Coordinates of C-alpha atoms in Angstrom, one line a residue:
M1 CA 79.7 -4.7 -44.9
A2 CA 77.1 -5.8 -47.4
R3 CA 76.2 -8.8 -45.3
T4 CA 75.8 -6.7 -42.2
W5 CA 73.4 -4.2 -43.9
L6 CA 71.5 -7.2 -45.3
H7 CA 71.0 -8.5 -41.8
L8 CA 69.9 -5.1 -40.5
T9 CA 67.5 -4.5 -43.4
S10 CA 65.9 -8.0 -43.0
S11 CA 65.5 -7.4 -39.2
F12 CA 63.9 -4.0 -39.9
L13 CA 61.5 -5.4 -42.4
I14 CA 60.5 -8.2 -40.1
V15 CA 59.8 -5.7 -37.3
C16 CA 57.8 -3.5 -39.6
C17 CA 55.7 -6.4 -40.8
V18 CA 54.9 -7.4 -37.2
I19 CA 54.1 -3.9 -36.2
G20 CA 51.9 -3.4 -39.3
F21 CA 50.0 -6.6 -38.5
L22 CA 49.4 -5.5 -34.9
I23 CA 48.3 -2.0 -35.9
S24 CA 46.0 -3.4 -38.7
T25 CA 44.5 -5.7 -36.1
V26 CA 43.7 -2.9 -33.8
V27 CA 42.4 -0.7 -36.6
A28 CA 40.2 -3.5 -37.9
E29 CA 38.8 -4.1 -34.5
N30 CA 37.6 -0.5 -34.4
H31 CA 36.8 0.4 -38.0
Q32 CA 36.0 -2.7 -40.0
R33 CA 33.1 -4.1 -38.1
P34 CA 30.1 -5.0 -40.4
P35 CA 28.1 -1.8 -40.8
T36 CA 24.4 -1.6 -40.1
V37 CA 22.8 -1.8 -43.6
L38 CA 19.4 -0.3 -43.8
P39 CA 17.0 -0.4 -46.8
L40 CA 16.5 2.9 -48.5
S41 CA 12.7 2.8 -48.3
L42 CA 10.2 5.2 -47.0
S43 CA 8.3 2.3 -45.3
S44 CA 11.2 1.3 -43.1
R45 CA 10.5 3.6 -40.1
N46 CA 11.5 1.5 -37.1
H47 CA 15.1 0.5 -37.9
S48 CA 17.6 0.4 -35.1
L49 CA 19.6 3.5 -36.0
H50 CA 16.3 5.6 -36.0
R51 CA 15.5 4.4 -32.4
H52 CA 19.1 4.8 -31.3
V53 CA 19.4 8.4 -32.6
D54 CA 16.1 9.3 -31.2
N55 CA 16.9 8.0 -27.7
L56 CA 20.3 9.7 -27.7
R57 CA 18.8 13.0 -29.0
R58 CA 16.2 12.9 -26.1
R59 CA 19.0 12.4 -23.6
L60 CA 20.9 15.3 -25.2
F61 CA 18.0 17.7 -24.8
Q62 CA 17.3 16.5 -21.3
S63 CA 20.9 16.9 -20.2
K64 CA 21.0 20.4 -21.6
L65 CA 17.8 21.7 -20.0
S66 CA 17.3 22.5 -16.4
G67 CA 14.0 22.2 -14.6
S68 CA 13.3 25.9 -15.1
T69 CA 13.7 26.1 -18.8
L70 CA 12.5 29.4 -20.2
N71 CA 10.1 30.0 -23.1
A72 CA 9.8 32.6 -25.8
R73 CA 6.2 33.8 -25.9
L74 CA 5.0 35.8 -28.8
R75 CA 1.7 37.2 -30.0
L76 CA 0.6 36.4 -33.5
Y77 CA -0.9 39.0 -35.9
D78 CA -2.9 39.1 -39.1
D79 CA -5.9 37.2 -40.3
L80 CA -5.3 33.8 -41.9
L81 CA -7.9 34.2 -44.7
S82 CA -7.3 37.9 -45.5
N83 CA -3.5 37.7 -45.5
G84 CA -2.9 34.0 -46.0
Y85 CA -0.6 33.8 -43.0
H86 CA 0.0 34.7 -39.4
T87 CA 3.1 36.8 -38.4
A88 CA 5.1 37.3 -35.2
R89 CA 7.3 40.3 -34.3
L90 CA 11.0 39.5 -34.2
R91 CA 13.8 41.9 -33.3
I92 CA 17.3 41.5 -34.7
G93 CA 20.4 43.4 -33.9
S94 CA 21.8 45.9 -31.4
P95 CA 19.9 48.2 -31.2
P96 CA 17.0 46.0 -32.2
Q97 CA 15.4 46.3 -35.6
E98 CA 11.9 44.9 -35.7
F99 CA 10.3 42.8 -38.4
A100 CA 6.9 41.0 -39.0
L101 CA 7.8 37.5 -40.0
I102 CA 5.4 34.8 -41.3
V103 CA 5.3 31.9 -38.9
D104 CA 6.1 28.9 -41.1
T105 CA 6.6 25.3 -40.0
G106 CA 7.4 24.4 -43.6
S107 CA 10.5 26.6 -43.9
T108 CA 13.9 25.9 -42.4
V109 CA 15.5 29.4 -42.5
T110 CA 14.6 32.8 -41.0
Y111 CA 15.2 35.7 -43.3
V112 CA 14.5 39.5 -43.6
P113 CA 15.1 41.9 -46.5
C114 CA 18.6 43.4 -46.4
S115 CA 19.5 47.0 -47.0
S116 CA 21.6 45.9 -49.9
C117 CA 18.7 44.0 -51.6
S118 CA 18.6 44.5 -55.3
H119 CA 15.1 43.0 -55.8
C120 CA 12.8 43.2 -52.8
G121 CA 9.3 44.5 -52.5
N122 CA 7.8 47.2 -50.2
H123 CA 7.0 45.5 -47.0
Q124 CA 5.7 46.4 -43.6
D125 CA 8.9 47.5 -42.0
S126 CA 12.3 49.0 -43.1
R127 CA 15.0 46.7 -44.3
F128 CA 17.6 45.3 -42.0
Q129 CA 20.8 47.4 -41.9
P130 CA 23.7 45.3 -40.8
E131 CA 25.9 48.3 -40.5
M132 CA 23.6 49.8 -37.8
S133 CA 23.9 46.7 -35.6
S134 CA 27.0 46.6 -33.3
T135 CA 26.6 42.8 -32.8
Y136 CA 26.1 41.8 -36.4
Q137 CA 28.7 39.4 -37.9
P138 CA 28.6 37.8 -41.4
V139 CA 28.9 34.1 -41.6
K140 CA 32.2 33.7 -43.3
C141 CA 32.7 31.3 -46.2
N142 CA 33.5 27.7 -45.0
P143 CA 33.4 24.2 -46.4
S144 CA 29.9 23.5 -45.0
C145 CA 28.1 26.2 -46.9
N146 CA 27.6 27.7 -50.3
C147 CA 29.5 31.0 -50.8
D148 CA 29.1 34.2 -52.7
D149 CA 31.1 35.0 -55.8
E150 CA 33.9 36.5 -53.8
Q151 CA 34.1 33.4 -51.6
K152 CA 33.8 35.6 -48.5
Q153 CA 30.3 35.0 -47.1
C154 CA 27.9 32.0 -46.8
T155 CA 24.7 32.3 -48.9
Y156 CA 21.3 30.7 -48.8
H157 CA 18.6 30.0 -51.4
R158 CA 15.0 28.9 -50.8
R159 CA 12.2 28.0 -53.2
Y160 CA 8.6 27.5 -52.4
A161 CA 5.8 25.4 -53.9
E162 CA 4.0 28.5 -55.2
M163 CA 7.1 29.2 -57.2
S164 CA 8.4 32.2 -55.2
S165 CA 12.0 32.2 -54.0
S166 CA 14.4 34.0 -51.6
S167 CA 18.1 34.2 -51.7
G168 CA 20.8 36.2 -49.9
V169 CA 23.7 36.0 -47.5
L170 CA 23.9 34.5 -44.0
G171 CA 24.6 36.7 -41.0
E172 CA 24.6 36.2 -37.2
D173 CA 23.2 38.6 -34.7
L174 CA 21.2 38.9 -31.5
V175 CA 17.6 37.9 -31.9
S176 CA 15.0 39.0 -29.3
F177 CA 11.4 38.0 -28.8
G178 CA 9.8 41.0 -27.1
N179 CA 9.7 42.6 -23.7
E180 CA 7.1 40.1 -22.3
S181 CA 9.2 37.0 -23.3
E182 CA 11.1 35.2 -20.6
L183 CA 13.9 34.3 -23.0
M184 CA 16.7 36.7 -23.2
P185 CA 18.2 37.7 -26.6
Q186 CA 20.2 35.0 -28.3
R187 CA 22.7 34.9 -31.1
A188 CA 21.3 33.2 -34.2
V189 CA 22.1 32.8 -37.9
F190 CA 19.6 34.3 -40.3
G191 CA 19.3 35.2 -43.9
C192 CA 19.8 38.8 -45.2
E193 CA 17.8 38.9 -48.4
N194 CA 19.2 40.2 -51.6
V195 CA 16.6 38.9 -54.1
E196 CA 13.0 37.8 -53.6
T197 CA 10.5 36.7 -56.3
G198 CA 6.8 35.8 -56.6
D199 CA 4.4 36.1 -53.7
L200 CA 7.3 36.9 -51.4
Y201 CA 8.0 40.1 -53.3
N202 CA 4.3 41.2 -53.1
Q203 CA 3.4 40.2 -49.5
R204 CA 3.1 42.7 -46.7
A205 CA 5.1 40.7 -44.2
D206 CA 8.8 41.3 -44.1
G207 CA 10.0 37.8 -44.3
I208 CA 9.8 34.3 -42.9
M209 CA 10.4 32.8 -39.5
G210 CA 11.5 29.2 -40.2
L211 CA 10.3 26.7 -37.6
G212 CA 11.0 23.5 -39.6
R213 CA 13.6 20.9 -39.0
G214 CA 17.0 22.1 -40.2
R215 CA 20.3 23.6 -39.1
L216 CA 19.2 27.1 -40.0
S217 CA 15.8 26.8 -38.2
I218 CA 15.4 29.2 -35.3
M219 CA 14.1 26.2 -33.3
D220 CA 17.1 24.0 -33.9
Q221 CA 19.5 26.9 -33.1
L222 CA 17.8 27.7 -29.8
V223 CA 17.6 24.0 -28.9
D224 CA 21.2 23.5 -29.7
K225 CA 22.1 26.3 -27.3
G226 CA 20.1 24.6 -24.6
V227 CA 18.0 27.7 -23.8
I228 CA 14.6 26.1 -24.6
G229 CA 13.1 22.7 -24.7
D230 CA 12.7 21.0 -28.1
S231 CA 9.1 21.9 -28.5
F232 CA 6.9 24.8 -29.7
S233 CA 3.2 25.5 -29.8
L234 CA 0.9 27.5 -32.1
C235 CA -2.6 28.6 -31.6
Y236 CA -4.5 30.4 -34.4
G237 CA -7.6 32.5 -33.9
G238 CA -10.9 31.4 -35.3
M239 CA -13.0 32.6 -38.2
D240 CA -13.2 36.4 -38.3
V241 CA -10.6 36.6 -35.5
D242 CA -7.1 37.6 -36.3
G243 CA -3.9 36.8 -34.4
G244 CA -3.2 34.1 -31.9
A245 CA -0.3 32.9 -29.7
M246 CA 3.0 31.1 -30.1
V247 CA 5.4 29.7 -27.5
L248 CA 8.9 28.5 -28.4
G249 CA 9.9 25.9 -25.8
K250 CA 8.2 23.3 -23.8
I251 CA 4.8 23.7 -22.1
A252 CA 2.9 21.3 -20.0
P253 CA 0.4 19.5 -22.3
P254 CA -3.3 19.9 -21.2
P255 CA -4.9 16.6 -20.1
D256 CA -7.3 16.6 -23.0
M257 CA -4.7 17.1 -25.7
V258 CA -4.6 14.3 -28.3
F259 CA -1.3 13.3 -29.8
S260 CA -0.2 11.7 -33.1
H261 CA 3.2 10.2 -33.8
S262 CA 5.5 12.4 -36.0
D263 CA 8.3 10.6 -37.8
P264 CA 11.3 13.0 -38.5
F265 CA 12.9 10.4 -40.7
R266 CA 9.8 10.0 -42.8
S267 CA 9.8 13.5 -44.1
P268 CA 11.6 16.8 -43.6
Y269 CA 8.3 18.4 -42.7
Y270 CA 6.1 17.9 -39.6
N271 CA 3.9 14.9 -40.3
I272 CA 1.2 13.1 -38.4
E273 CA -0.3 9.6 -38.9
M274 CA -3.8 10.2 -40.1
K275 CA -5.7 7.0 -40.8
E276 CA -9.3 8.0 -41.5
I277 CA -11.7 10.9 -41.8
H278 CA -15.3 10.8 -40.6
V279 CA -18.0 13.2 -41.8
A280 CA -21.2 13.3 -39.8
G281 CA -20.2 10.2 -38.0
K282 CA -19.5 8.2 -41.2
R283 CA -16.1 7.0 -42.4
L284 CA -15.1 8.1 -45.8
E285 CA -14.8 5.0 -48.1
L286 CA -11.2 5.2 -49.1
P287 CA -8.5 2.6 -49.5
D288 CA -6.0 2.0 -46.7
G289 CA -3.1 4.5 -46.8
A290 CA -5.2 7.3 -48.5
F291 CA -3.5 9.8 -46.1
D292 CA -0.1 8.1 -46.1
G293 CA 1.3 9.3 -49.4
R294 CA 4.8 10.5 -50.1
H295 CA 5.3 12.7 -47.0
G296 CA 2.3 11.3 -45.1
T297 CA 0.0 14.0 -43.7
V298 CA 2.0 17.2 -43.3
L299 CA 1.2 20.2 -41.1
D300 CA 2.3 23.5 -42.6
S301 CA 1.5 26.8 -40.9
G302 CA 2.7 28.7 -43.9
T303 CA -0.1 27.2 -46.0
T304 CA -3.6 28.7 -45.8
Y305 CA -5.9 25.8 -46.9
A306 CA -5.8 22.0 -46.8
Y307 CA -5.0 19.7 -49.7
F308 CA -6.1 16.0 -50.0
R309 CA -5.1 13.6 -52.7
R310 CA -7.8 13.5 -55.4
D311 CA -9.8 10.5 -54.4
A312 CA -9.8 11.6 -50.8
F313 CA -10.9 15.1 -51.8
A314 CA -13.7 13.8 -53.9
A315 CA -15.0 11.6 -51.1
F316 CA -14.8 14.5 -48.6
R317 CA -16.5 16.9 -51.0
D318 CA -19.3 14.5 -51.8
A319 CA -19.9 13.9 -48.1
I320 CA -20.2 17.6 -47.3
L321 CA -22.5 18.2 -50.3
S322 CA -24.7 15.4 -49.2
A323 CA -24.9 16.7 -45.7
V324 CA -25.9 20.3 -46.8
H325 CA -27.9 19.5 -49.9
F326 CA -30.5 22.0 -48.8
L327 CA -28.1 24.9 -49.2
K328 CA -27.8 26.8 -52.5
R329 CA -24.6 26.5 -54.4
I330 CA -23.0 29.8 -55.7
P331 CA -19.9 30.7 -57.6
G332 CA -16.7 31.4 -55.6
P333 CA -15.3 34.9 -54.9
D334 CA -12.4 34.4 -57.4
P335 CA -13.4 33.3 -61.0
N336 CA -9.9 31.8 -61.4
Y337 CA -10.8 29.0 -59.0
N338 CA -13.6 26.5 -59.1
D339 CA -14.6 27.0 -55.4
I340 CA -17.4 25.0 -53.9
C341 CA -19.5 27.6 -52.1
F342 CA -22.9 27.7 -50.3
T343 CA -25.3 30.5 -49.3
G344 CA -28.1 30.5 -46.8
A345 CA -26.1 29.6 -43.7
G346 CA -26.2 33.1 -42.0
R347 CA -23.4 35.3 -40.8
D348 CA -23.3 34.0 -37.2
V349 CA -20.3 31.7 -37.0
S350 CA -21.5 30.1 -33.8
Q351 CA -24.5 28.7 -35.6
L352 CA -22.5 26.9 -38.3
P353 CA -22.2 23.6 -36.4
K354 CA -26.0 23.4 -36.5
I355 CA -25.9 23.5 -40.3
F356 CA -22.6 21.9 -41.5
P357 CA -21.6 18.4 -40.4
Q358 CA -19.0 17.6 -37.8
V359 CA -15.7 16.2 -39.1
E360 CA -13.2 14.0 -37.3
M361 CA -9.7 13.1 -38.1
V362 CA -8.7 9.7 -36.8
F363 CA -5.0 9.0 -36.1
N364 CA -3.3 5.6 -36.3
N365 CA -3.4 5.3 -32.5
G366 CA -7.2 5.6 -32.5
K367 CA -7.3 9.2 -31.1
K368 CA -9.6 11.6 -32.8
L369 CA -9.5 15.3 -33.5
L370 CA -12.8 17.1 -33.9
L371 CA -13.0 19.7 -36.7
S372 CA -15.7 22.3 -36.5
P373 CA -17.0 24.0 -39.7
E374 CA -14.5 26.9 -39.3
N375 CA -11.7 24.3 -39.7
Y376 CA -12.8 23.4 -43.2
L377 CA -14.7 26.4 -44.4
F378 CA -13.8 30.0 -45.2
R379 CA -16.2 33.0 -45.5
H380 CA -17.2 34.1 -49.0
S381 CA -15.7 37.6 -49.4
K382 CA -18.4 38.8 -51.9
A383 CA -21.6 37.3 -50.6
S384 CA -23.1 37.7 -47.1
G385 CA -23.8 34.5 -45.2
A386 CA -22.0 32.4 -47.7
Y387 CA -19.1 30.0 -47.1
C388 CA -16.7 28.0 -49.3
L389 CA -14.9 24.7 -48.9
G390 CA -11.3 25.2 -47.7
I391 CA -10.2 21.7 -48.8
F392 CA -8.7 21.3 -52.3
P393 CA -7.4 18.5 -54.4
N394 CA -3.7 17.9 -54.4
S395 CA -1.9 16.7 -57.5
E396 CA 0.5 14.8 -55.3
S397 CA -0.2 12.0 -52.9
T398 CA 0.8 14.1 -49.8
T399 CA -1.9 15.3 -47.6
L400 CA -1.2 18.9 -46.6
L401 CA -3.0 20.6 -43.7
G402 CA -2.7 24.4 -43.7
G403 CA -3.7 26.9 -41.0
I404 CA -7.4 26.7 -41.6
V405 CA -7.5 23.1 -40.2
V406 CA -6.1 24.2 -36.8
R407 CA -8.0 27.4 -36.2
N408 CA -8.9 27.7 -32.5
T409 CA -6.7 24.6 -31.9
L410 CA -3.6 24.6 -29.7
V411 CA -1.0 22.6 -31.7
T412 CA 2.1 21.5 -29.8
Y413 CA 5.1 20.3 -31.9
D414 CA 6.8 18.1 -29.3
R415 CA 9.9 17.3 -31.3
S416 CA 11.8 15.7 -28.4
N417 CA 9.2 13.0 -28.2
D418 CA 8.4 12.8 -32.0
R419 CA 4.7 13.7 -31.6
I420 CA 2.3 16.5 -32.3
G421 CA -0.6 17.3 -30.0
F422 CA -4.0 19.0 -30.6
L423 CA -6.4 20.6 -28.3
N424 CA -9.6 22.4 -29.4
T425 CA -9.6 25.8 -27.5
N426 CA -10.4 29.4 -27.8
C427 CA -7.0 30.8 -29.1
S428 CA -8.2 34.4 -28.5
E429 CA -8.8 33.7 -24.9
L430 CA -5.5 31.9 -24.6
R431 CA -3.7 34.9 -26.1
R432 CA -5.3 37.2 -23.5
R433 CA -4.4 35.0 -20.6
V434 CA -0.7 35.3 -21.6
Q435 CA 0.9 38.7 -21.1
F436 CA 1.9 39.8 -24.5
S437 CA 3.3 43.2 -25.7
G438 CA 0.7 45.5 -27.1
A439 CA 2.2 46.1 -30.5
P440 CA -0.4 47.2 -33.1
A441 CA -1.6 44.6 -35.5
P442 CA -0.7 45.4 -39.1
T443 CA -3.5 45.9 -41.7
P444 CA -3.8 43.6 -44.7
L445 CA -2.3 44.7 -48.0
V446 CA -2.7 41.9 -50.5
S447 CA -5.0 39.0 -51.0
P448 CA -3.6 35.5 -50.6
S449 CA -3.4 32.9 -53.3
K450 CA -4.4 29.3 -52.8
D451 CA -0.9 28.2 -53.4
T452 CA 1.1 26.7 -50.6
K453 CA 4.2 28.2 -49.0
M454 CA 6.0 25.0 -48.2
E455 CA 9.7 25.1 -48.7
I456 CA 11.1 23.0 -51.6
P457 CA 14.4 21.5 -50.7
S458 CA 17.0 23.2 -52.8
V459 CA 20.3 22.1 -54.2
L460 CA 21.6 25.5 -53.1
S461 CA 20.5 25.2 -49.5
P462 CA 23.5 26.1 -47.3
S463 CA 24.5 25.5 -43.8
G464 CA 25.9 28.2 -41.6
S465 CA 24.8 27.4 -38.1
P466 CA 26.9 25.5 -35.6
S467 CA 26.6 21.8 -35.9
N468 CA 24.6 19.7 -33.4
V469 CA 27.0 17.1 -31.9
L470 CA 25.7 14.1 -29.9
P471 CA 27.6 13.4 -26.8
G472 CA 28.6 10.0 -25.6
S473 CA 29.6 7.1 -27.7
F474 CA 27.5 7.7 -30.8
H475 CA 29.2 9.8 -33.4
V476 CA 28.7 9.1 -37.1
G477 CA 32.1 8.2 -38.5
F478 CA 30.9 8.0 -42.1
I479 CA 27.9 7.2 -44.3
T480 CA 27.8 5.2 -47.5
F481 CA 25.1 4.7 -50.0
D482 CA 24.7 2.7 -53.2
M483 CA 23.3 4.1 -56.4
S484 CA 22.2 2.1 -59.5
I485 CA 22.6 4.0 -62.7
S486 CA 21.5 3.0 -66.2
T487 CA 23.0 5.2 -68.9
T488 CA 23.8 5.1 -72.6
D489 CA 26.9 7.2 -72.1
S490 CA 29.9 5.1 -73.4
N491 CA 32.4 7.0 -71.2
F492 CA 30.7 6.7 -67.9
K493 CA 33.8 7.3 -65.8
S494 CA 34.4 10.7 -67.4
I495 CA 31.2 12.0 -65.8
L496 CA 31.8 10.7 -62.3
K497 CA 33.5 14.0 -61.2
E498 CA 30.5 16.0 -62.2
L499 CA 28.2 13.4 -60.6
T500 CA 30.2 13.9 -57.3
E501 CA 29.7 17.6 -57.4
L502 CA 26.0 17.3 -58.0
I503 CA 25.6 14.8 -55.1
S504 CA 27.5 17.1 -52.8
E505 CA 25.1 19.9 -53.7
E506 CA 22.0 17.7 -53.2
L507 CA 23.3 16.6 -49.8
E508 CA 24.6 20.0 -48.8
V509 CA 28.1 18.8 -48.0
D510 CA 31.5 19.9 -49.4
N511 CA 32.9 18.1 -52.5
S512 CA 35.9 16.9 -50.4
Q513 CA 33.5 14.9 -48.2
I514 CA 32.1 12.8 -51.1
R515 CA 34.3 10.0 -52.2
L516 CA 33.8 7.3 -54.9
L517 CA 34.4 4.0 -53.2
N518 CA 33.5 1.4 -55.8
V519 CA 32.1 1.0 -59.3
T520 CA 30.8 -2.2 -60.8
S521 CA 29.2 -2.5 -64.2
Q522 CA 27.3 -4.9 -66.4
E523 CA 26.9 -3.5 -69.9
K524 CA 25.2 -0.1 -69.4
D525 CA 24.1 -0.7 -65.8
Y526 CA 26.4 0.6 -63.1
L527 CA 26.4 0.1 -59.3
V528 CA 28.2 3.0 -57.6
R529 CA 29.1 3.2 -54.0
W530 CA 29.7 6.6 -52.5
G531 CA 31.1 7.5 -49.1
I532 CA 30.3 10.7 -47.1
F533 CA 33.1 11.5 -44.7
P534 CA 33.6 14.2 -42.0
A535 CA 34.7 17.7 -43.1
E536 CA 38.3 18.4 -42.1
P537 CA 39.5 18.7 -39.4
A538 CA 36.6 16.8 -37.7
N539 CA 36.8 13.1 -37.3
Y540 CA 33.1 12.5 -37.2
I541 CA 29.9 13.8 -38.8
S542 CA 27.7 15.9 -36.4
N543 CA 24.3 14.4 -35.6
T544 CA 22.5 17.4 -37.2
I545 CA 24.3 17.0 -40.5
A546 CA 24.1 13.2 -40.5
R547 CA 20.3 13.5 -39.8
S548 CA 19.9 15.9 -42.7
I549 CA 21.8 13.6 -45.1
I550 CA 19.8 10.5 -43.9
L551 CA 16.5 12.4 -44.5
R552 CA 17.5 13.2 -48.0
L553 CA 18.6 9.7 -48.8
R554 CA 15.5 8.1 -47.2
D555 CA 13.2 10.5 -49.0
H556 CA 14.9 9.9 -52.4
R557 CA 15.5 13.6 -52.7
I558 CA 18.7 13.4 -54.8
Q559 CA 17.7 14.9 -58.1
L560 CA 20.1 14.5 -61.1
P561 CA 19.8 15.9 -64.7
E562 CA 18.2 13.6 -67.3
R563 CA 21.5 13.2 -69.1
F564 CA 22.7 10.8 -66.4
G565 CA 20.0 8.3 -67.4
N566 CA 17.9 6.3 -65.0
Y567 CA 19.1 6.1 -61.4
K568 CA 17.9 4.6 -58.2
L569 CA 19.1 4.8 -54.6
M570 CA 19.6 1.3 -53.3
E571 CA 20.6 1.3 -49.6
W572 CA 22.6 3.3 -47.2
N573 CA 24.5 2.6 -44.0
A574 CA 25.8 4.8 -41.2
E575 CA 28.9 3.6 -39.3
P576 CA 29.4 5.1 -35.8
Q577 CA 32.8 6.5 -35.0
R578 CA 34.7 3.9 -33.1
K579 CA 36.9 5.0 -30.2
L580 CA 39.8 3.0 -28.9
T581 CA 39.3 1.3 -25.6
S582 CA 41.7 2.3 -22.8
W583 CA 43.9 -0.8 -23.2
Q584 CA 44.0 -0.4 -26.9
H585 CA 45.1 3.2 -26.5
R586 CA 47.8 2.2 -24.0
F587 CA 48.9 -0.6 -26.3
L588 CA 49.3 1.8 -29.3
I589 CA 51.3 4.3 -27.2
M590 CA 53.6 1.5 -26.1
L591 CA 53.8 0.2 -29.7
V592 CA 54.7 3.6 -31.1
G593 CA 57.3 4.1 -28.4
S594 CA 58.8 0.7 -29.1
V595 CA 58.9 1.4 -32.8
T596 CA 60.6 4.8 -32.3
T597 CA 63.2 3.3 -29.9
L598 CA 63.9 0.4 -32.3
I599 CA 64.3 2.8 -35.3
L600 CA 66.7 5.0 -33.3
S601 CA 68.7 2.0 -32.1
L602 CA 69.0 0.5 -35.6
S603 CA 70.1 3.9 -36.9
A604 CA 72.7 4.3 -34.2
I605 CA 74.1 0.8 -34.8
G606 CA 74.2 1.5 -38.6
I607 CA 76.1 4.7 -38.1
W608 CA 78.6 3.0 -35.7
L609 CA 79.2 0.2 -38.2
V610 CA 79.8 2.6 -41.0
H611 CA 82.2 4.6 -38.9
R612 CA 84.1 1.5 -37.8
Q613 CA 84.4 0.2 -41.3
R614 CA 85.9 3.5 -42.5
Q615 CA 88.5 3.3 -39.8
Q616 CA 89.6 -0.2 -40.7
T617 CA 89.9 0.4 -44.5
A618 CA 93.3 1.7 -45.9
Y619 CA 93.0 4.0 -48.8
E620 CA 96.0 4.5 -51.1
P621 CA 96.7 7.9 -52.6
V622 CA 96.1 8.3 -56.4
G623 CA 99.3 7.6 -58.3
A624 CA 101.1 5.7 -55.5
S625 CA 103.4 2.9 -56.6
I626 CA 102.1 -0.6 -56.3
P627 CA 104.1 -3.2 -54.4
E628 CA 105.5 -5.9 -56.5
R629 CA 103.6 -8.6 -54.6
Y630 CA 100.4 -7.2 -56.0
L631 CA 101.7 -7.3 -59.6
Q632 CA 100.5 -10.3 -61.6
P633 CA 102.4 -11.4 -64.7
L634 CA 100.6 -10.8 -68.0
Q635 CA 99.4 -13.9 -69.7
S636 CA 100.8 -14.2 -73.2

């Protein structure tokens, strides 16, 4: 009996080894190919994954959109210099509740004050009442978002460069764009504010319309639904002219529009490739890359003025001062700022090009954008016929172009082709040519500050909108990245759990998706490899989430407390999800069937052998007499 079971066990182990080898071969064929390793450097812009993702994303948008894609056309209100922003009227809910929202390309979430807000200012319109909308639904707590204290609803938190902030819960409702818009109401995720601070608390506008790149952006949500093309356009009125026009969706670019490449992997913000600036036909003497700092040259409609790095600002200022040396310098309207102001130019804006020099922005492709005086000056609010320079020094290397630079300029953010177009035009005439609703323009309430309203990526930034999944063969299976850490902590492994939680917050993924893959050390220097895997039950990372993670890794935006010592992101790689070929799939099915049959057969044989052995064995009752032939004589 023992020998029989030994044979059966040996046979079974041999079969399992063969099966395991075959399965591991198939799995290795599909999951262990060498990954594409990419350097974690801001200068590496043309790597293969970037091109691959871009091409697939373009095909996705083209496959979703028909030839008669609709647009959402909205009128813009407010004066850029009096208010510091432009607003659009957005309607949320059923029946619709209307709000004036700041048009902000530097923000990635749309939010309005909620009726339950504990710290919100007095704004233009009433607060949003979720209970009054028959179509409102809270975004329930899930692994891909931060949740409230009761773990019931997703939350959001946004901070801005001028130190204001907004936080609240996420909801989903119908969003409509006015009676004159071609686009029908669409369901979208938005923020319902519970707390706002800083300038957001004091401003007249109700909230923010986030047009930036991100899962909560109104643009990304509409594009993901396939209802508009992946493009939008803004046109701000000129000096002394409020309002303008906005179109969400594709428009045919005018023949004279000049374009600059915009790299979505370079920065989370909309950037252009500005190479030079010419003042009065002369190039500013600046080193190469003067406008190619951390995020490059960024367009931000939520910022009023423009900000150059210090040497570029000094060169621009000196060139303007030299060109208008005959004008008298006067103090600025606000004593808190050292504004550069001139008097003696007259109140007629149309005459300013005869006094102030022409400025040209030159892109890397050689194209030029002409800036008239109203694109770099603002009117002095306390002196007639006086103007001030609307360009300021930036403490960082990023060049930031606010709304003043694009007044009377049609700007098209062609996201599907990674480019931004510019056309000098009369935005007031453009607005009148398009049929907009006649809602009254709001009156100014507060004076703007010179601070920017560009969203700071926050560790509390959530995700609540549906993921954007690329069709076809490209699905990101997992992402890995290496981190070099130098620390004086003698018990480094004890802090790895906390480090995992911090990284998950920085990358906006659930803790369960972050896995520690490997740790090597040399004295106090550690090289740690992390893996980012799909959230259950998905077997791949959606393209939108993967793109967001890659942007944060490429831009070195993982911020850790100082107690973790010095750290540096080394490199990352993204491994596409590998699907089995048809023959591999059939082979695995046959293999599993064969294994199942073999196991059942071996089990049946074992049961039969046991039963047969029991029948052949004679058992004597306890206490039965033993035949004499079995008795052995005792050895004395």
